[in-house]
Amino acid sequence: MRRVNCPHCAHRFEVSVKAISLRCPACTRHLRFEDVVIRHRLKGELATMGHVRLENPSEVIGRVVCGGFVNHGGRFEGSVTVFGDIELTPQSFTAGQLVAKSLHVRIGATVRAKATIVPRPQEPPKPATLPRIKRPVFRI
Ligand SMILES: [Zn+2]
């Protein structure tokens, strides 16, 4: 089992480490636990309790909530809330709002963002509605 926070309502609960998706017992919204690698352009909202990785080239504009976030040479603009670590590698571009438990910025990365690093990251208030990203992701 592992403890997770619902990215939608922040409810804390336990799930099996084998779970790929389920519904939050509090708000009943669908939660994903898969890791996601992005190698193209995305605009919208992406929520997974797994890890999200932007490859080079990739471009994401929107709102990401996830368990871990790596910008590995991609371009990100928007808000990202991470219940674990953010890592920004050389040649990556990251702009907007970052909320995470820790932040690693490597030499060569570009960051133009407001960062909030706290032991227990909370999702900031939801902005104007964005289209939910349904399909265009690649599983590891
Ligand atoms: Zn919930």
Short mmCIF file of N, CA and C and ligand atoms in Angstrom, two decimals:
data_model
loop_
_atom_site.label_atom_id
_atom_site.label_comp_id
_atom_site.label_asym_id
_atom_site.label_seq_id
_atom_site.Cartn_x
_atom_site.Cartn_y
_atom_site.Cartn_z
N MET A 1 0.84 -1.19 0.00
CA MET A 1 0.00 0.00 0.00
C MET A 1 0.88 1.25 0.00
N ARG A 2 0.35 2.30 -0.57
CA ARG A 2 1.05 3.58 -0.47
C ARG A 2 0.02 4.68 -0.19
N ARG A 3 0.48 5.71 0.49
CA ARG A 3 -0.42 6.80 0.84
C ARG A 3 -0.40 7.84 -0.28
N VAL A 4 -1.56 8.32 -0.64
CA VAL A 4 -1.64 9.32 -1.69
C VAL A 4 -2.60 10.43 -1.28
N ASN A 5 -2.45 11.57 -1.94
CA ASN A 5 -3.40 12.66 -1.81
C ASN A 5 -4.19 12.74 -3.11
N CYS A 6 -5.49 12.82 -3.00
CA CYS A 6 -6.29 13.05 -4.21
C CYS A 6 -5.91 14.42 -4.78
N PRO A 7 -5.53 14.50 -6.08
CA PRO A 7 -5.14 15.79 -6.65
C PRO A 7 -6.33 16.75 -6.81
N HIS A 8 -7.54 16.22 -6.69
CA HIS A 8 -8.72 17.07 -6.88
C HIS A 8 -9.23 17.64 -5.56
N CYS A 9 -9.29 16.81 -4.52
CA CYS A 9 -9.87 17.28 -3.27
C CYS A 9 -8.90 17.18 -2.10
N ALA A 10 -7.68 16.65 -2.34
CA ALA A 10 -6.63 16.56 -1.32
C ALA A 10 -6.91 15.52 -0.24
N HIS A 11 -7.94 14.73 -0.43
CA HIS A 11 -8.23 13.66 0.53
C HIS A 11 -7.05 12.68 0.54
N ARG A 12 -6.64 12.27 1.76
CA ARG A 12 -5.52 11.33 1.88
C ARG A 12 -6.06 9.92 2.10
N PHE A 13 -5.53 8.96 1.36
CA PHE A 13 -5.96 7.59 1.55
C PHE A 13 -4.87 6.65 1.05
N GLU A 14 -5.06 5.37 1.24
CA GLU A 14 -4.07 4.37 0.86
C GLU A 14 -4.56 3.57 -0.34
N VAL A 15 -3.62 3.25 -1.23
CA VAL A 15 -3.96 2.40 -2.37
C VAL A 15 -2.89 1.32 -2.50
N SER A 16 -3.24 0.25 -3.16
CA SER A 16 -2.27 -0.80 -3.47
C SER A 16 -1.22 -0.25 -4.42
N VAL A 17 0.03 -0.66 -4.26
CA VAL A 17 1.07 -0.20 -5.18
C VAL A 17 0.82 -0.71 -6.59
N LYS A 18 -0.03 -1.70 -6.73
CA LYS A 18 -0.32 -2.25 -8.06
C LYS A 18 -1.46 -1.52 -8.76
N ALA A 19 -2.18 -0.67 -8.04
CA ALA A 19 -3.33 0.00 -8.64
C ALA A 19 -2.90 0.91 -9.78
N ILE A 20 -3.63 0.90 -10.89
CA ILE A 20 -3.35 1.78 -12.02
C ILE A 20 -4.35 2.93 -12.05
N SER A 21 -5.58 2.65 -11.68
CA SER A 21 -6.56 3.72 -11.59
C SER A 21 -7.67 3.30 -10.64
N LEU A 22 -8.30 4.29 -10.04
CA LEU A 22 -9.46 4.03 -9.18
C LEU A 22 -10.15 5.36 -8.93
N ARG A 23 -11.22 5.30 -8.15
CA ARG A 23 -11.93 6.54 -7.83
C ARG A 23 -11.59 6.98 -6.42
N CYS A 24 -11.46 8.28 -6.24
CA CYS A 24 -11.21 8.82 -4.90
C CYS A 24 -12.41 8.49 -4.02
N PRO A 25 -12.18 7.93 -2.82
CA PRO A 25 -13.31 7.61 -1.96
C PRO A 25 -14.06 8.84 -1.46
N ALA A 26 -13.42 10.00 -1.50
CA ALA A 26 -14.09 11.22 -1.00
C ALA A 26 -14.87 11.94 -2.10
N CYS A 27 -14.20 12.24 -3.21
CA CYS A 27 -14.87 13.05 -4.24
C CYS A 27 -15.31 12.20 -5.44
N THR A 28 -14.96 10.92 -5.43
CA THR A 28 -15.33 9.93 -6.46
C THR A 28 -14.77 10.24 -7.85
N ARG A 29 -13.82 11.18 -7.94
CA ARG A 29 -13.25 11.44 -9.27
C ARG A 29 -12.22 10.37 -9.60
N HIS A 30 -12.06 10.17 -10.89
CA HIS A 30 -11.17 9.14 -11.40
C HIS A 30 -9.70 9.55 -11.19
N LEU A 31 -8.91 8.68 -10.63
CA LEU A 31 -7.49 8.96 -10.41
C LEU A 31 -6.65 7.95 -11.18
N ARG A 32 -5.58 8.44 -11.77
CA ARG A 32 -4.64 7.57 -12.47
C ARG A 32 -3.37 7.47 -11.63
N PHE A 33 -2.71 6.36 -11.74
CA PHE A 33 -1.46 6.16 -11.01
C PHE A 33 -0.32 5.83 -11.97
N GLU A 34 -0.58 5.97 -13.26
CA GLU A 34 0.42 5.58 -14.24
C GLU A 34 1.47 6.67 -14.42
N ASP A 35 2.65 6.24 -14.85
CA ASP A 35 3.71 7.18 -15.22
C ASP A 35 3.50 7.58 -16.67
N VAL A 36 3.79 8.86 -16.95
CA VAL A 36 3.49 9.40 -18.28
C VAL A 36 4.74 10.06 -18.86
N VAL A 37 5.06 9.74 -20.11
CA VAL A 37 6.15 10.39 -20.82
C VAL A 37 5.55 11.17 -21.98
N ILE A 38 5.90 12.45 -22.09
CA ILE A 38 5.33 13.31 -23.13
C ILE A 38 6.41 13.63 -24.15
N ARG A 39 6.08 13.38 -25.42
CA ARG A 39 7.05 13.61 -26.51
C ARG A 39 6.43 14.44 -27.62
N HIS A 40 5.47 15.26 -27.28
CA HIS A 40 4.80 16.05 -28.33
C HIS A 40 4.18 17.28 -27.67
N ARG A 41 3.22 17.88 -28.32
CA ARG A 41 2.59 19.08 -27.76
C ARG A 41 1.30 18.71 -27.07
N LEU A 42 1.08 19.29 -25.91
CA LEU A 42 -0.16 19.07 -25.17
C LEU A 42 -0.65 20.41 -24.66
N LYS A 43 -1.96 20.58 -24.67
CA LYS A 43 -2.53 21.77 -24.07
C LYS A 43 -3.70 21.29 -23.23
N GLY A 44 -3.70 21.62 -21.94
CA GLY A 44 -4.82 21.21 -21.12
C GLY A 44 -4.40 20.80 -19.73
N GLU A 45 -5.09 19.83 -19.22
CA GLU A 45 -4.90 19.42 -17.83
C GLU A 45 -4.54 17.95 -17.78
N LEU A 46 -3.56 17.64 -16.96
CA LEU A 46 -3.12 16.25 -16.82
C LEU A 46 -2.95 15.96 -15.34
N ALA A 47 -3.61 14.95 -14.85
CA ALA A 47 -3.49 14.59 -13.43
C ALA A 47 -3.20 13.11 -13.32
N THR A 48 -2.11 12.77 -12.67
CA THR A 48 -1.79 11.38 -12.37
C THR A 48 -1.00 11.38 -11.06
N MET A 49 -1.19 10.36 -10.28
CA MET A 49 -0.41 10.27 -9.06
C MET A 49 0.98 9.69 -9.36
N GLY A 50 1.18 9.26 -10.60
CA GLY A 50 2.49 8.75 -11.02
C GLY A 50 3.42 9.90 -11.41
N HIS A 51 4.49 9.53 -12.15
CA HIS A 51 5.48 10.52 -12.55
C HIS A 51 5.20 11.00 -13.97
N VAL A 52 5.48 12.29 -14.20
CA VAL A 52 5.33 12.88 -15.53
C VAL A 52 6.70 13.35 -15.98
N ARG A 53 7.03 13.01 -17.23
CA ARG A 53 8.36 13.36 -17.78
C ARG A 53 8.17 13.97 -19.16
N LEU A 54 8.73 15.19 -19.32
CA LEU A 54 8.70 15.85 -20.62
C LEU A 54 10.01 15.53 -21.33
N GLU A 55 9.91 14.93 -22.50
CA GLU A 55 11.11 14.62 -23.26
C GLU A 55 11.41 15.75 -24.24
N ASN A 56 12.57 15.68 -24.88
CA ASN A 56 12.97 16.66 -25.88
C ASN A 56 12.82 16.03 -27.26
N PRO A 57 11.95 16.57 -28.14
CA PRO A 57 11.17 17.78 -27.92
C PRO A 57 9.78 17.47 -27.36
N SER A 58 9.28 18.39 -26.60
CA SER A 58 7.88 18.33 -26.15
C SER A 58 7.49 19.71 -25.68
N GLU A 59 6.19 19.97 -25.69
CA GLU A 59 5.71 21.25 -25.20
C GLU A 59 4.39 21.02 -24.49
N VAL A 60 4.30 21.48 -23.27
CA VAL A 60 3.07 21.34 -22.50
C VAL A 60 2.64 22.72 -22.03
N ILE A 61 1.40 23.08 -22.35
CA ILE A 61 0.82 24.33 -21.87
C ILE A 61 -0.42 23.95 -21.09
N GLY A 62 -0.43 24.28 -19.79
CA GLY A 62 -1.63 23.96 -19.03
C GLY A 62 -1.33 23.66 -17.58
N ARG A 63 -2.02 22.65 -17.09
CA ARG A 63 -1.99 22.40 -15.65
C ARG A 63 -1.71 20.92 -15.42
N VAL A 64 -0.67 20.66 -14.63
CA VAL A 64 -0.27 19.28 -14.35
C VAL A 64 -0.28 19.07 -12.84
N VAL A 65 -0.88 17.98 -12.42
CA VAL A 65 -0.83 17.56 -11.02
C VAL A 65 -0.30 16.14 -11.04
N CYS A 66 0.78 15.86 -10.29
CA CYS A 66 1.38 14.53 -10.38
C CYS A 66 2.23 14.21 -9.15
N GLY A 67 2.70 12.98 -9.12
CA GLY A 67 3.50 12.53 -7.99
C GLY A 67 4.97 12.90 -8.12
N GLY A 68 5.45 13.09 -9.35
CA GLY A 68 6.84 13.48 -9.61
C GLY A 68 6.89 14.10 -10.99
N PHE A 69 7.79 15.07 -11.18
CA PHE A 69 7.81 15.79 -12.46
C PHE A 69 9.25 16.00 -12.90
N VAL A 70 9.57 15.59 -14.13
CA VAL A 70 10.90 15.83 -14.70
C VAL A 70 10.72 16.54 -16.04
N ASN A 71 11.32 17.72 -16.16
CA ASN A 71 11.36 18.36 -17.47
C ASN A 71 12.74 18.05 -18.04
N HIS A 72 12.75 17.05 -18.94
CA HIS A 72 14.00 16.52 -19.47
C HIS A 72 14.23 17.11 -20.86
N GLY A 73 14.37 18.45 -20.89
CA GLY A 73 14.66 19.10 -22.16
C GLY A 73 13.43 19.54 -22.93
N GLY A 74 12.27 19.51 -22.28
CA GLY A 74 11.05 19.97 -22.94
C GLY A 74 10.75 21.41 -22.56
N ARG A 75 9.56 21.83 -22.98
CA ARG A 75 9.12 23.19 -22.71
C ARG A 75 7.80 23.12 -21.96
N PHE A 76 7.73 23.77 -20.82
CA PHE A 76 6.51 23.73 -20.01
C PHE A 76 6.08 25.15 -19.66
N GLU A 77 4.80 25.43 -19.85
CA GLU A 77 4.23 26.71 -19.42
C GLU A 77 2.91 26.44 -18.75
N GLY A 78 2.79 26.87 -17.49
CA GLY A 78 1.53 26.66 -16.80
C GLY A 78 1.76 26.46 -15.33
N SER A 79 0.94 25.62 -14.73
CA SER A 79 1.12 25.33 -13.32
C SER A 79 1.33 23.84 -13.14
N VAL A 80 2.25 23.51 -12.25
CA VAL A 80 2.49 22.10 -11.94
C VAL A 80 2.51 21.95 -10.43
N THR A 81 1.71 21.02 -9.95
CA THR A 81 1.69 20.68 -8.53
C THR A 81 2.19 19.26 -8.40
N VAL A 82 3.23 19.07 -7.60
CA VAL A 82 3.88 17.76 -7.50
C VAL A 82 3.92 17.36 -6.02
N PHE A 83 3.43 16.17 -5.73
CA PHE A 83 3.43 15.70 -4.35
C PHE A 83 4.80 15.12 -3.98
N GLY A 84 5.75 15.17 -4.90
CA GLY A 84 7.12 14.75 -4.66
C GLY A 84 8.08 15.79 -5.22
N ASP A 85 9.02 15.34 -6.06
CA ASP A 85 10.11 16.20 -6.54
C ASP A 85 9.86 16.73 -7.95
N ILE A 86 10.45 17.92 -8.20
CA ILE A 86 10.56 18.46 -9.56
C ILE A 86 12.04 18.47 -9.92
N GLU A 87 12.35 17.98 -11.13
CA GLU A 87 13.72 18.07 -11.64
C GLU A 87 13.69 18.73 -13.00
N LEU A 88 14.53 19.76 -13.16
CA LEU A 88 14.60 20.51 -14.42
C LEU A 88 16.01 20.36 -14.97
N THR A 89 16.13 19.69 -16.11
CA THR A 89 17.44 19.34 -16.63
C THR A 89 17.92 20.36 -17.67
N PRO A 90 19.20 20.29 -18.07
CA PRO A 90 19.72 21.22 -19.07
C PRO A 90 18.86 21.23 -20.33
N GLN A 91 18.74 22.41 -20.93
CA GLN A 91 17.95 22.65 -22.14
C GLN A 91 16.46 22.65 -21.89
N SER A 92 16.01 22.43 -20.66
CA SER A 92 14.57 22.49 -20.40
C SER A 92 14.17 23.95 -20.19
N PHE A 93 12.90 24.22 -20.48
CA PHE A 93 12.33 25.55 -20.25
C PHE A 93 11.07 25.36 -19.43
N THR A 94 10.97 26.09 -18.32
CA THR A 94 9.83 25.94 -17.43
C THR A 94 9.36 27.31 -16.99
N ALA A 95 8.09 27.62 -17.21
CA ALA A 95 7.55 28.92 -16.83
C ALA A 95 6.19 28.74 -16.18
N GLY A 96 5.91 29.58 -15.18
CA GLY A 96 4.60 29.54 -14.57
C GLY A 96 4.68 29.39 -13.06
N GLN A 97 3.92 28.44 -12.56
CA GLN A 97 3.81 28.26 -11.12
C GLN A 97 4.17 26.82 -10.76
N LEU A 98 5.10 26.67 -9.82
CA LEU A 98 5.55 25.35 -9.41
C LEU A 98 5.25 25.16 -7.92
N VAL A 99 4.64 24.04 -7.58
CA VAL A 99 4.41 23.68 -6.18
C VAL A 99 4.93 22.26 -6.03
N ALA A 100 5.84 22.04 -5.08
CA ALA A 100 6.42 20.70 -4.94
C ALA A 100 7.07 20.54 -3.58
N LYS A 101 7.48 19.31 -3.33
CA LYS A 101 8.17 19.00 -2.08
C LYS A 101 9.65 19.36 -2.18
N SER A 102 10.22 19.21 -3.38
CA SER A 102 11.60 19.65 -3.60
C SER A 102 11.78 20.04 -5.06
N LEU A 103 12.83 20.82 -5.31
CA LEU A 103 13.07 21.35 -6.66
C LEU A 103 14.55 21.26 -6.96
N HIS A 104 14.87 20.56 -8.06
CA HIS A 104 16.26 20.45 -8.50
C HIS A 104 16.37 21.13 -9.86
N VAL A 105 17.20 22.17 -9.93
CA VAL A 105 17.40 22.87 -11.20
C VAL A 105 18.84 22.65 -11.63
N ARG A 106 19.03 21.96 -12.74
CA ARG A 106 20.38 21.66 -13.23
C ARG A 106 20.93 22.84 -14.03
N ILE A 107 22.25 22.93 -14.10
CA ILE A 107 22.88 23.98 -14.90
C ILE A 107 22.46 23.82 -16.36
N GLY A 108 22.00 24.93 -16.93
CA GLY A 108 21.56 24.89 -18.32
C GLY A 108 20.06 24.90 -18.46
N ALA A 109 19.36 24.75 -17.35
CA ALA A 109 17.89 24.83 -17.40
C ALA A 109 17.47 26.30 -17.34
N THR A 110 16.34 26.61 -17.96
CA THR A 110 15.76 27.95 -17.87
C THR A 110 14.48 27.87 -17.07
N VAL A 111 14.35 28.72 -16.05
CA VAL A 111 13.16 28.71 -15.19
C VAL A 111 12.68 30.14 -15.02
N ARG A 112 11.44 30.38 -15.36
CA ARG A 112 10.81 31.67 -15.08
C ARG A 112 9.51 31.36 -14.37
N ALA A 113 9.61 31.13 -13.07
CA ALA A 113 8.44 30.60 -12.38
C ALA A 113 8.41 31.07 -10.94
N LYS A 114 7.23 31.02 -10.39
CA LYS A 114 7.05 31.20 -8.96
C LYS A 114 7.03 29.81 -8.34
N ALA A 115 7.96 29.56 -7.44
CA ALA A 115 8.06 28.23 -6.85
C ALA A 115 7.64 28.25 -5.39
N THR A 116 6.83 27.29 -5.01
CA THR A 116 6.44 27.11 -3.62
C THR A 116 6.90 25.71 -3.22
N ILE A 117 7.92 25.64 -2.38
CA ILE A 117 8.46 24.35 -1.96
C ILE A 117 8.08 24.15 -0.49
N VAL A 118 7.29 23.13 -0.25
CA VAL A 118 6.77 22.89 1.10
C VAL A 118 6.78 21.39 1.38
N PRO A 119 6.80 20.99 2.66
CA PRO A 119 6.80 19.55 2.97
C PRO A 119 5.54 18.84 2.51
N ARG A 120 4.40 19.56 2.49
CA ARG A 120 3.14 18.93 2.06
C ARG A 120 2.50 19.78 0.98
N PRO A 121 2.88 19.56 -0.26
CA PRO A 121 2.32 20.39 -1.34
C PRO A 121 0.80 20.27 -1.43
N GLN A 122 0.16 21.38 -1.62
CA GLN A 122 -1.29 21.42 -1.81
C GLN A 122 -1.56 22.01 -3.19
N GLU A 123 -2.60 21.54 -3.78
CA GLU A 123 -2.98 22.06 -5.08
C GLU A 123 -3.48 23.49 -4.94
N PRO A 124 -2.96 24.42 -5.78
CA PRO A 124 -3.46 25.79 -5.72
C PRO A 124 -4.89 25.84 -6.26
N PRO A 125 -5.58 26.94 -6.01
CA PRO A 125 -6.95 27.06 -6.51
C PRO A 125 -7.01 26.84 -8.01
N LYS A 126 -8.05 26.18 -8.44
CA LYS A 126 -8.16 25.82 -9.85
C LYS A 126 -8.43 27.07 -10.70
N PRO A 127 -7.65 27.26 -11.77
CA PRO A 127 -7.90 28.40 -12.64
C PRO A 127 -9.08 28.14 -13.57
N ALA A 128 -9.26 29.03 -14.51
CA ALA A 128 -10.31 28.85 -15.50
C ALA A 128 -10.21 27.45 -16.12
N THR A 129 -11.33 26.91 -16.47
CA THR A 129 -11.35 25.53 -16.91
C THR A 129 -10.50 25.31 -18.16
N LEU A 130 -9.80 24.22 -18.15
CA LEU A 130 -8.96 23.81 -19.27
C LEU A 130 -9.50 22.48 -19.78
N PRO A 131 -9.29 22.19 -21.03
CA PRO A 131 -9.71 20.88 -21.53
C PRO A 131 -8.90 19.78 -20.86
N ARG A 132 -9.55 18.71 -20.50
CA ARG A 132 -8.86 17.60 -19.84
C ARG A 132 -8.15 16.75 -20.88
N ILE A 133 -6.88 16.45 -20.63
CA ILE A 133 -6.13 15.61 -21.56
C ILE A 133 -6.56 14.17 -21.37
N LYS A 134 -7.07 13.58 -22.40
CA LYS A 134 -7.57 12.21 -22.25
C LYS A 134 -6.60 11.19 -22.82
N ARG A 135 -6.18 11.40 -24.04
CA ARG A 135 -5.50 10.32 -24.72
C ARG A 135 -4.01 10.52 -25.01
N PRO A 136 -3.59 11.74 -25.42
CA PRO A 136 -2.30 11.83 -26.10
C PRO A 136 -1.12 11.72 -25.15
N VAL A 137 -0.98 10.59 -24.49
CA VAL A 137 0.15 10.37 -23.60
C VAL A 137 0.72 8.99 -23.88
N PHE A 138 1.97 8.83 -23.57
CA PHE A 138 2.64 7.54 -23.78
C PHE A 138 2.98 6.94 -22.43
N ARG A 139 2.64 5.71 -22.25
CA ARG A 139 3.03 5.04 -21.01
C ARG A 139 4.45 4.53 -21.11
N ILE A 140 5.14 4.52 -19.98
CA ILE A 140 6.50 4.00 -19.95
C ILE A 140 6.43 2.49 -20.19
ZN ZN B 1 -10.85 13.32 -4.21
#
